[in-house]
PDB file of C-alpha atoms in Angstrom:
ATOM      1  CA  MET A   1       0.011   0.022  -0.013  1.00  0.00           C
ATOM      2  CA  VAL A   2       1.407   3.505  -0.959  1.00  0.00           C
ATOM      3  CA  ILE A   3       0.091   5.376   2.103  1.00  0.00           C
ATOM      4  CA  ASP A   4       1.920   3.396   4.712  1.00  0.00           C
ATOM      5  CA  HIS A   5       5.288   3.461   2.888  1.00  0.00           C
ATOM      6  CA  TYR A   6       4.806   7.175   2.337  1.00  0.00           C
ATOM      7  CA  ALA A   7       4.210   7.636   5.980  1.00  0.00           C
ATOM      8  CA  ALA A   8       7.438   5.686   6.815  1.00  0.00           C
ATOM      9  CA  SER A   9       9.621   7.570   4.383  1.00  0.00           C
ATOM     10  CA  HIS A  10       8.317  11.038   5.189  1.00  0.00           C
ATOM     11  CA  HIS A  11       8.380  10.664   9.069  1.00  0.00           C
ATOM     12  CA  VAL A  12       4.749  11.719   9.496  1.00  0.00           C
ATOM     13  CA  ASP A  13       3.440  12.019  13.011  1.00  0.00           C
ATOM     14  CA  HIS A  14      -0.330  11.889  12.171  1.00  0.00           C
ATOM     15  CA  LEU A  15      -1.718   9.055  10.066  1.00  0.00           C
ATOM     16  CA  ILE A  16      -5.444   8.508   9.297  1.00  0.00           C
ATOM     17  CA  VAL A  17      -6.367   5.542   7.125  1.00  0.00           C
ATOM     18  CA  LYS A  18     -10.140   4.968   6.406  1.00  0.00           C
ATOM     19  CA  GLY A  19     -11.759   2.280   4.225  1.00  0.00           C
ATOM     20  CA  THR A  20     -15.480   1.876   3.876  1.00  0.00           C
ATOM     21  CA  SER A  21     -17.899  -0.920   4.716  1.00  0.00           C
ATOM     22  CA  ARG A  22     -19.116  -0.859   1.072  1.00  0.00           C
ATOM     23  CA  VAL A  23     -15.802  -1.871  -0.543  1.00  0.00           C
ATOM     24  CA  VAL A  24     -12.936  -4.379   0.066  1.00  0.00           C
ATOM     25  CA  LEU A  25     -11.042  -3.509   3.285  1.00  0.00           C
ATOM     26  CA  ILE A  26      -7.736  -1.619   2.920  1.00  0.00           C
ATOM     27  CA  ASP A  27      -4.647  -3.916   2.748  1.00  0.00           C
ATOM     28  CA  LEU A  28      -2.495  -2.471   5.376  1.00  0.00           C
ATOM     29  CA  LYS A  29       1.069  -3.777   5.930  1.00  0.00           C
ATOM     30  CA  LEU A  30       2.065  -1.896   8.984  1.00  0.00           C
ATOM     31  CA  ASN A  31       3.824  -5.122  10.286  1.00  0.00           C
ATOM     32  CA  LYS A  32       6.426  -4.548   7.691  1.00  0.00           C
ATOM     33  CA  LEU A  33       7.218  -0.916   8.634  1.00  0.00           C
ATOM     34  CA  GLU A  34       8.742   1.207  11.272  1.00  0.00           C
ATOM     35  CA  LEU A  35       6.957   4.538  12.095  1.00  0.00           C
ATOM     36  CA  PRO A  36       9.088   5.945  14.980  1.00  0.00           C
ATOM     37  CA  LYS A  37       7.815   9.481  14.511  1.00  0.00           C
ATOM     38  CA  LEU A  38       4.199   8.592  14.560  1.00  0.00           C
ATOM     39  CA  THR A  39       2.218   9.828  17.494  1.00  0.00           C
ATOM     40  CA  ASN A  40      -1.384   9.705  16.252  1.00  0.00           C
ATOM     41  CA  LEU A  41      -2.795   6.683  14.396  1.00  0.00           C
ATOM     42  CA  HIS A  42      -6.460   6.288  13.326  1.00  0.00           C
ATOM     43  CA  LEU A  43      -7.451   3.159  11.434  1.00  0.00           C
ATOM     44  CA  GLU A  44     -10.878   2.297  10.030  1.00  0.00           C
ATOM     45  CA  PHE A  45     -11.917  -0.832   8.075  1.00  0.00           C
ATOM     46  CA  CYS A  46      -8.289  -1.990   7.784  1.00  0.00           C
ATOM     47  CA  TRP A  47      -6.898  -5.563   7.692  1.00  0.00           C
ATOM     48  CA  TRP A  48      -3.818  -7.501   6.868  1.00  0.00           C
ATOM     49  CA  PRO A  49      -3.548  -9.953   3.903  1.00  0.00           C
ATOM     50  CA  SER A  50      -3.421 -13.605   4.820  1.00  0.00           C
ATOM     51  CA  ALA A  51      -0.637 -14.225   2.303  1.00  0.00           C
ATOM     52  CA  ILE A  52       2.040 -12.576   4.585  1.00  0.00           C
ATOM     53  CA  LEU A  53       0.590 -13.775   7.929  1.00  0.00           C
ATOM     54  CA  SER A  54       0.084 -16.816   9.983  1.00  0.00           C
ATOM     55  CA  ASN A  55      -2.627 -17.001  12.645  1.00  0.00           C
ATOM     56  CA  THR A  56       0.025 -17.973  15.126  1.00  0.00           C
ATOM     57  CA  GLU A  57       1.861 -14.641  14.829  1.00  0.00           C
ATOM     58  CA  CYS A  58       1.610 -11.732  17.230  1.00  0.00           C
ATOM     59  CA  PHE A  59       1.381  -8.113  16.338  1.00  0.00           C
ATOM     60  CA  ASP A  60       2.357  -5.331  18.731  1.00  0.00           C
ATOM     61  CA  PHE A  61       1.731  -1.689  17.804  1.00  0.00           C
ATOM     62  CA  SER A  62       4.685  -0.533  19.976  1.00  0.00           C
ATOM     63  CA  ALA A  63       7.076  -2.505  17.780  1.00  0.00           C
ATOM     64  CA  VAL A  64       6.023  -0.439  14.758  1.00  0.00           C
ATOM     65  CA  CYS A  65       4.897   2.807  16.430  1.00  0.00           C
ATOM     66  CA  PRO A  66       6.874   3.102  19.725  1.00  0.00           C
ATOM     67  CA  ASN A  67       5.962   6.770  20.150  1.00  0.00           C
ATOM     68  CA  LEU A  68       2.236   6.523  19.797  1.00  0.00           C
ATOM     69  CA  VAL A  69       0.196   8.937  22.003  1.00  0.00           C
ATOM     70  CA  ASN A  70      -3.297   8.411  20.434  1.00  0.00           C
ATOM     71  CA  LEU A  71      -4.630   5.278  18.788  1.00  0.00           C
ATOM     72  CA  PHE A  72      -8.077   4.867  17.312  1.00  0.00           C
ATOM     73  CA  LEU A  73      -9.093   1.434  15.919  1.00  0.00           C
ATOM     74  CA  SER A  74     -12.546   0.899  14.420  1.00  0.00           C
ATOM     75  CA  HIS A  75     -13.791  -2.119  12.320  1.00  0.00           C
ATOM     76  CA  PHE A  76     -10.234  -3.355  12.550  1.00  0.00           C
ATOM     77  CA  ASP A  77      -9.625  -6.889  11.313  1.00  0.00           C
ATOM     78  CA  ALA A  78      -6.711  -8.528  13.062  1.00  0.00           C
ATOM     79  CA  TRP A  79      -8.057 -12.208  13.300  1.00  0.00           C
ATOM     80  CA  ARG A  80      -5.118 -13.541  11.302  1.00  0.00           C
ATOM     81  CA  PHE A  81      -2.865 -12.915  14.338  1.00  0.00           C
ATOM     82  CA  GLY A  82      -2.972 -15.188  17.332  1.00  0.00           C
ATOM     83  CA  ILE A  83      -2.492 -12.172  19.562  1.00  0.00           C
ATOM     84  CA  LEU A  84      -3.027  -8.505  19.030  1.00  0.00           C
ATOM     85  CA  LYS A  85      -0.910  -6.422  21.445  1.00  0.00           C
ATOM     86  CA  ILE A  86      -1.818  -2.754  22.178  1.00  0.00           C
ATOM     87  CA  SER A  87       0.897  -1.285  24.026  1.00  0.00           C
ATOM     88  CA  GLY A  88       3.214   1.705  24.084  1.00  0.00           C
ATOM     89  CA  PRO A  89       5.328   3.526  26.784  1.00  0.00           C
ATOM     90  CA  LYS A  90       3.718   6.929  25.714  1.00  0.00           C
ATOM     91  CA  LEU A  91       0.194   5.837  24.671  1.00  0.00           C
ATOM     92  CA  VAL A  92      -2.332   8.124  26.452  1.00  0.00           C
ATOM     93  CA  ASN A  93      -5.665   7.784  24.640  1.00  0.00           C
ATOM     94  CA  LEU A  94      -7.043   4.528  23.180  1.00  0.00           C
ATOM     95  CA  THR A  95     -10.387   3.845  21.414  1.00  0.00           C
ATOM     96  CA  VAL A  96     -11.110   0.331  20.321  1.00  0.00           C
ATOM     97  CA  ASN A  97     -14.379   0.022  18.449  1.00  0.00           C
ATOM     98  CA  TRP A  98     -15.366  -3.268  16.753  1.00  0.00           C
ATOM     99  CA  VAL A  99     -12.012  -5.000  16.615  1.00  0.00           C
ATOM    100  CA  ASN A 100     -12.045  -8.643  15.279  1.00  0.00           C
ATOM    101  CA  SER A 101      -9.161 -10.570  17.036  1.00  0.00           C
ATOM    102  CA  ASP A 102      -9.042 -13.790  19.023  1.00  0.00           C
ATOM    103  CA  ILE A 103      -6.819 -12.471  21.930  1.00  0.00           C
ATOM    104  CA  VAL A 104      -6.078  -8.822  22.871  1.00  0.00           C
ATOM    105  CA  GLU A 105      -3.428  -7.643  25.283  1.00  0.00           C
ATOM    106  CA  ILE A 106      -3.485  -4.051  26.427  1.00  0.00           C
ATOM    107  CA  SER A 107      -0.567  -2.691  28.365  1.00  0.00           C
ATOM    108  CA  ALA A 108       0.204   1.067  28.520  1.00  0.00           C
ATOM    109  CA  PRO A 109       1.578   2.600  31.678  1.00  0.00           C
ATOM    110  CA  LYS A 110       0.581   6.129  30.740  1.00  0.00           C
ATOM    111  CA  LEU A 111      -2.844   5.400  29.384  1.00  0.00           C
ATOM    112  CA  THR A 112      -5.429   7.744  30.980  1.00  0.00           C
ATOM    113  CA  PHE A 113      -8.439   7.283  28.571  1.00  0.00           C
ATOM    114  CA  LEU A 114      -9.882   4.054  27.195  1.00  0.00           C
ATOM    115  CA  LYS A 115     -13.131   3.677  25.174  1.00  0.00           C
ATOM    116  CA  ILE A 116     -13.779   0.148  24.118  1.00  0.00           C
ATOM    117  CA  THR A 117     -16.649  -1.762  22.454  1.00  0.00           C
ATOM    118  CA  PHE A 118     -16.856  -5.490  22.080  1.00  0.00           C
ATOM    119  CA  LEU A 119     -18.546  -6.962  19.030  1.00  0.00           C
ATOM    120  CA  LYS A 120     -19.136 -10.455  17.957  1.00  0.00           C
ATOM    121  CA  ILE A 121     -18.427 -10.455  14.251  1.00  0.00           C
ATOM    122  CA  LYS A 122     -19.962 -13.144  11.958  1.00  0.00           C
ATOM    123  CA  GLY A 123     -20.376 -15.718  14.749  1.00  0.00           C
ATOM    124  CA  GLU A 124     -16.868 -15.617  15.881  1.00  0.00           C
ATOM    125  CA  THR A 125     -15.832 -15.383  19.426  1.00  0.00           C
ATOM    126  CA  GLU A 126     -15.882 -12.328  21.525  1.00  0.00           C
ATOM    127  CA  LEU A 127     -12.594 -10.565  22.322  1.00  0.00           C
ATOM    128  CA  ASN A 128     -10.597 -12.511  24.921  1.00  0.00           C
ATOM    129  CA  PHE A 129      -8.623 -10.067  26.967  1.00  0.00           C
ATOM    130  CA  SER A 130      -5.548 -12.108  28.217  1.00  0.00           C
ATOM    131  CA  MET A 131      -3.911  -9.099  29.916  1.00  0.00           C
ATOM    132  CA  ILE A 132      -4.888  -5.581  30.746  1.00  0.00           C
ATOM    133  CA  ASN A 133      -2.324  -3.355  32.582  1.00  0.00           C
ATOM    134  CA  LEU A 134      -3.415   0.310  32.841  1.00  0.00           C
ATOM    135  CA  PRO A 135      -2.030   1.673  36.141  1.00  0.00           C
ATOM    136  CA  SER A 136      -2.656   5.366  35.132  1.00  0.00           C
ATOM    137  CA  LEU A 137      -6.219   4.968  33.809  1.00  0.00           C
ATOM    138  CA  LYS A 138      -8.511   7.979  34.638  1.00  0.00           C
ATOM    139  CA  GLN A 139     -11.584   7.598  32.290  1.00  0.00           C
ATOM    140  CA  THR A 140     -13.151   4.632  30.607  1.00  0.00           C
ATOM    141  CA  GLU A 141     -16.167   4.023  28.519  1.00  0.00           C
ATOM    142  CA  VAL A 142     -17.273   0.443  27.967  1.00  0.00           C
ATOM    143  CA  GLY A 143     -19.886  -0.913  25.529  1.00  0.00           C
ATOM    144  CA  HIS A 144     -20.679  -4.538  25.200  1.00  0.00           C
ATOM    145  CA  VAL A 145     -22.409  -4.821  21.816  1.00  0.00           C
ATOM    146  CA  VAL A 146     -23.749  -7.628  19.753  1.00  0.00           C
ATOM    147  CA  ARG A 147     -25.085  -6.790  16.239  1.00  0.00           C
ATOM    148  CA  GLY A 148     -26.772  -3.415  16.005  1.00  0.00           C
ATOM    149  CA  ASN A 149     -26.142  -2.304  19.606  1.00  0.00           C
ATOM    150  CA  ARG A 150     -29.186  -4.520  20.725  1.00  0.00           C
ATOM    151  CA  TRP A 151     -29.050  -7.442  23.082  1.00  0.00           C
ATOM    152  CA  ARG A 152     -31.353 -10.344  22.467  1.00  0.00           C
ATOM    153  CA  SER A 153     -31.741 -13.364  24.749  1.00  0.00           C
ATOM    154  CA  ASN A 154     -30.698 -15.874  21.961  1.00  0.00           C
ATOM    155  CA  GLU A 155     -27.566 -13.728  21.184  1.00  0.00           C
ATOM    156  CA  LEU A 156     -26.590 -13.649  24.896  1.00  0.00           C
ATOM    157  CA  ARG A 157     -26.902 -17.376  25.070  1.00  0.00           C
ATOM    158  CA  MET A 158     -24.858 -17.710  21.892  1.00  0.00           C
ATOM    159  CA  MET A 159     -22.090 -15.434  23.217  1.00  0.00           C
ATOM    160  CA  LYS A 160     -21.879 -17.703  26.396  1.00  0.00           C
ATOM    161  CA  GLU A 161     -21.551 -20.787  24.309  1.00  0.00           C
ATOM    162  CA  LEU A 162     -18.836 -19.081  22.133  1.00  0.00           C
ATOM    163  CA  TRP A 163     -16.882 -18.126  25.155  1.00  0.00           C
ATOM    164  CA  GLY A 164     -17.201 -21.558  26.569  1.00  0.00           C
ATOM    165  CA  THR A 165     -18.562 -22.500  29.963  1.00  0.00           C
ATOM    166  CA  GLU A 166     -20.306 -20.061  32.243  1.00  0.00           C
ATOM    167  CA  ARG A 167     -17.235 -20.090  34.510  1.00  0.00           C
ATOM    168  CA  LEU A 168     -14.917 -19.039  31.508  1.00  0.00           C
ATOM    169  CA  PHE A 169     -17.393 -16.478  30.466  1.00  0.00           C
ATOM    170  CA  SER A 170     -17.357 -15.050  34.012  1.00  0.00           C
ATOM    171  CA  GLU A 171     -13.643 -15.156  34.259  1.00  0.00           C
ATOM    172  CA  ASN A 172     -13.240 -13.119  30.974  1.00  0.00           C
ATOM    173  CA  LEU A 173     -15.643 -10.456  32.269  1.00  0.00           C
ATOM    174  CA  HIS A 174     -13.946 -10.316  35.635  1.00  0.00           C
ATOM    175  CA  LYS A 175     -10.530 -10.134  34.041  1.00  0.00           C
ATOM    176  CA  PHE A 176     -11.580  -7.198  31.926  1.00  0.00           C
ATOM    177  CA  PHE A 177     -13.117  -5.261  34.847  1.00  0.00           C
ATOM    178  CA  GLN A 178     -10.062  -5.915  37.017  1.00  0.00           C
ATOM    179  CA  GLY A 179      -7.961  -4.533  34.249  1.00  0.00           C
ATOM    180  CA  ILE A 180      -9.656  -1.101  34.283  1.00  0.00           C
ATOM    181  CA  ARG A 181      -9.905  -1.075  38.086  1.00  0.00           C
ATOM    182  CA  ASN A 182      -7.929   2.098  38.361  1.00  0.00           C
ATOM    183  CA  ALA A 183     -10.414   4.323  36.464  1.00  0.00           C
ATOM    184  CA  GLU A 184     -11.822   7.246  38.358  1.00  0.00           C
ATOM    185  CA  SER A 185     -14.613   8.022  35.876  1.00  0.00           C
ATOM    186  CA  VAL A 186     -16.526   4.967  34.340  1.00  0.00           C
ATOM    187  CA  ALA A 187     -19.284   5.010  31.777  1.00  0.00           C
ATOM    188  CA  LEU A 188     -20.994   1.669  31.113  1.00  0.00           C
ATOM    189  CA  CYS A 189     -23.421   0.704  28.339  1.00  0.00           C
ATOM    190  CA  THR A 190     -26.637  -0.646  29.836  1.00  0.00           C
ATOM    191  CA  SER A 191     -26.019  -3.945  27.953  1.00  0.00           C
ATOM    192  CA  SER A 192     -22.850  -4.520  30.038  1.00  0.00           C
ATOM    193  CA  PHE A 193     -25.265  -5.119  32.949  1.00  0.00           C
ATOM    194  CA  GLU A 194     -27.135  -7.613  31.024  1.00  0.00           C
ATOM    195  CA  ALA A 195     -23.958  -9.548  30.513  1.00  0.00           C
ATOM    196  CA  LEU A 196     -23.027  -9.332  34.179  1.00  0.00           C
ATOM    197  CA  ALA A 197     -26.494 -10.488  35.141  1.00  0.00           C
ATOM    198  CA  MET A 198     -25.865 -13.766  33.242  1.00  0.00           C
ATOM    199  CA  VAL A 199     -23.187 -14.726  35.726  1.00  0.00           C
ATOM    200  CA  MET A 200     -24.414 -12.987  38.829  1.00  0.00           C
ATOM    201  CA  ASP A 201     -24.067 -16.170  40.860  1.00  0.00           C
ATOM    202  CA  THR A 202     -20.388 -16.463  40.118  1.00  0.00           C
ATOM    203  CA  LEU A 203     -19.799 -12.812  41.019  1.00  0.00           C
ATOM    204  CA  GLU A 204     -21.810 -12.821  44.251  1.00  0.00           C
ATOM    205  CA  GLY A 205     -19.729 -11.824  47.259  1.00  0.00           C
ATOM    206  CA  LYS A 206     -16.929 -10.257  45.245  1.00  0.00           C
ATOM    207  CA  LEU A 207     -15.885  -6.764  45.891  1.00  0.00           C
ATOM    208  CA  SER A 208     -16.119  -4.054  43.205  1.00  0.00           C
ATOM    209  CA  PRO A 209     -12.765  -3.775  41.425  1.00  0.00           C
ATOM    210  CA  PHE A 210     -13.038   0.024  41.160  1.00  0.00           C
ATOM    211  CA  SER A 211     -11.024   1.271  44.208  1.00  0.00           C
ATOM    212  CA  ARG A 212     -10.610   4.805  42.951  1.00  0.00           C
ATOM    213  CA  LEU A 213     -14.087   5.346  41.458  1.00  0.00           C
ATOM    214  CA  LYS A 214     -15.425   8.975  41.612  1.00  0.00           C
ATOM    215  CA  SER A 215     -18.044   8.999  38.853  1.00  0.00           C
ATOM    216  CA  LEU A 216     -20.272   6.394  37.254  1.00  0.00           C
ATOM    217  CA  LYS A 217     -22.389   7.038  34.202  1.00  0.00           C
ATOM    218  CA  PHE A 218     -24.885   4.635  32.496  1.00  0.00           C
ATOM    219  CA  ILE A 219     -25.241   4.858  28.702  1.00  0.00           C
ATOM    220  CA  LEU A 220     -28.361   3.806  26.762  1.00  0.00           C
ATOM    221  CA  TYR A 221     -27.391   3.124  23.157  1.00  0.00           C
ATOM    222  CA  ARG A 222     -30.226   3.613  20.661  1.00  0.00           C
ATOM    223  CA  GLN A 223     -30.822   1.950  17.272  1.00  0.00           C
TER     224      GLN A 223
END
């Protein structure tokens, strides 16, 4: 792709790459580049070609863009990687909206803002957060969405089946909320509570993970 090679050769610090849902996704080969000057990266409807990847590989944004401050990912297809790592020593703001990947690791010591939405794409599994390390997190917004921002009972049951047993489903939810425990301001989509209600028995008696919470907001997504 011409754009990413231009960005590397001209030492750009802001890069916005947008595809469209109506055409083939953009063939982005960031894993072959180094963008040390890049501080702001915005990717929408991007993917990597299967010809150069194996699903056992791992992609780490910090290896390509070590100085990222702001990262925005939307409709981002990374399922060809076994693990998608979102990390960086300078990363401050992160938005993850509808990312397709088997396992996601987020580790950013300076991250203060996180907005994240889960989405089950074409029947594949929900995101599995194997690690979240955000010691400086101040503000977070969490949406837990399945097709069209609307939860239906059959979709909830399907998600539990895809995530495995009820215990595994509960562990993944608990792991995620533990990962954002340092947030002072939390905004939760109402559908997040529907997910938690499914595993209420396994969460009973456990303390809230939010030890620094000052503000809690509930968000109602509308069609």
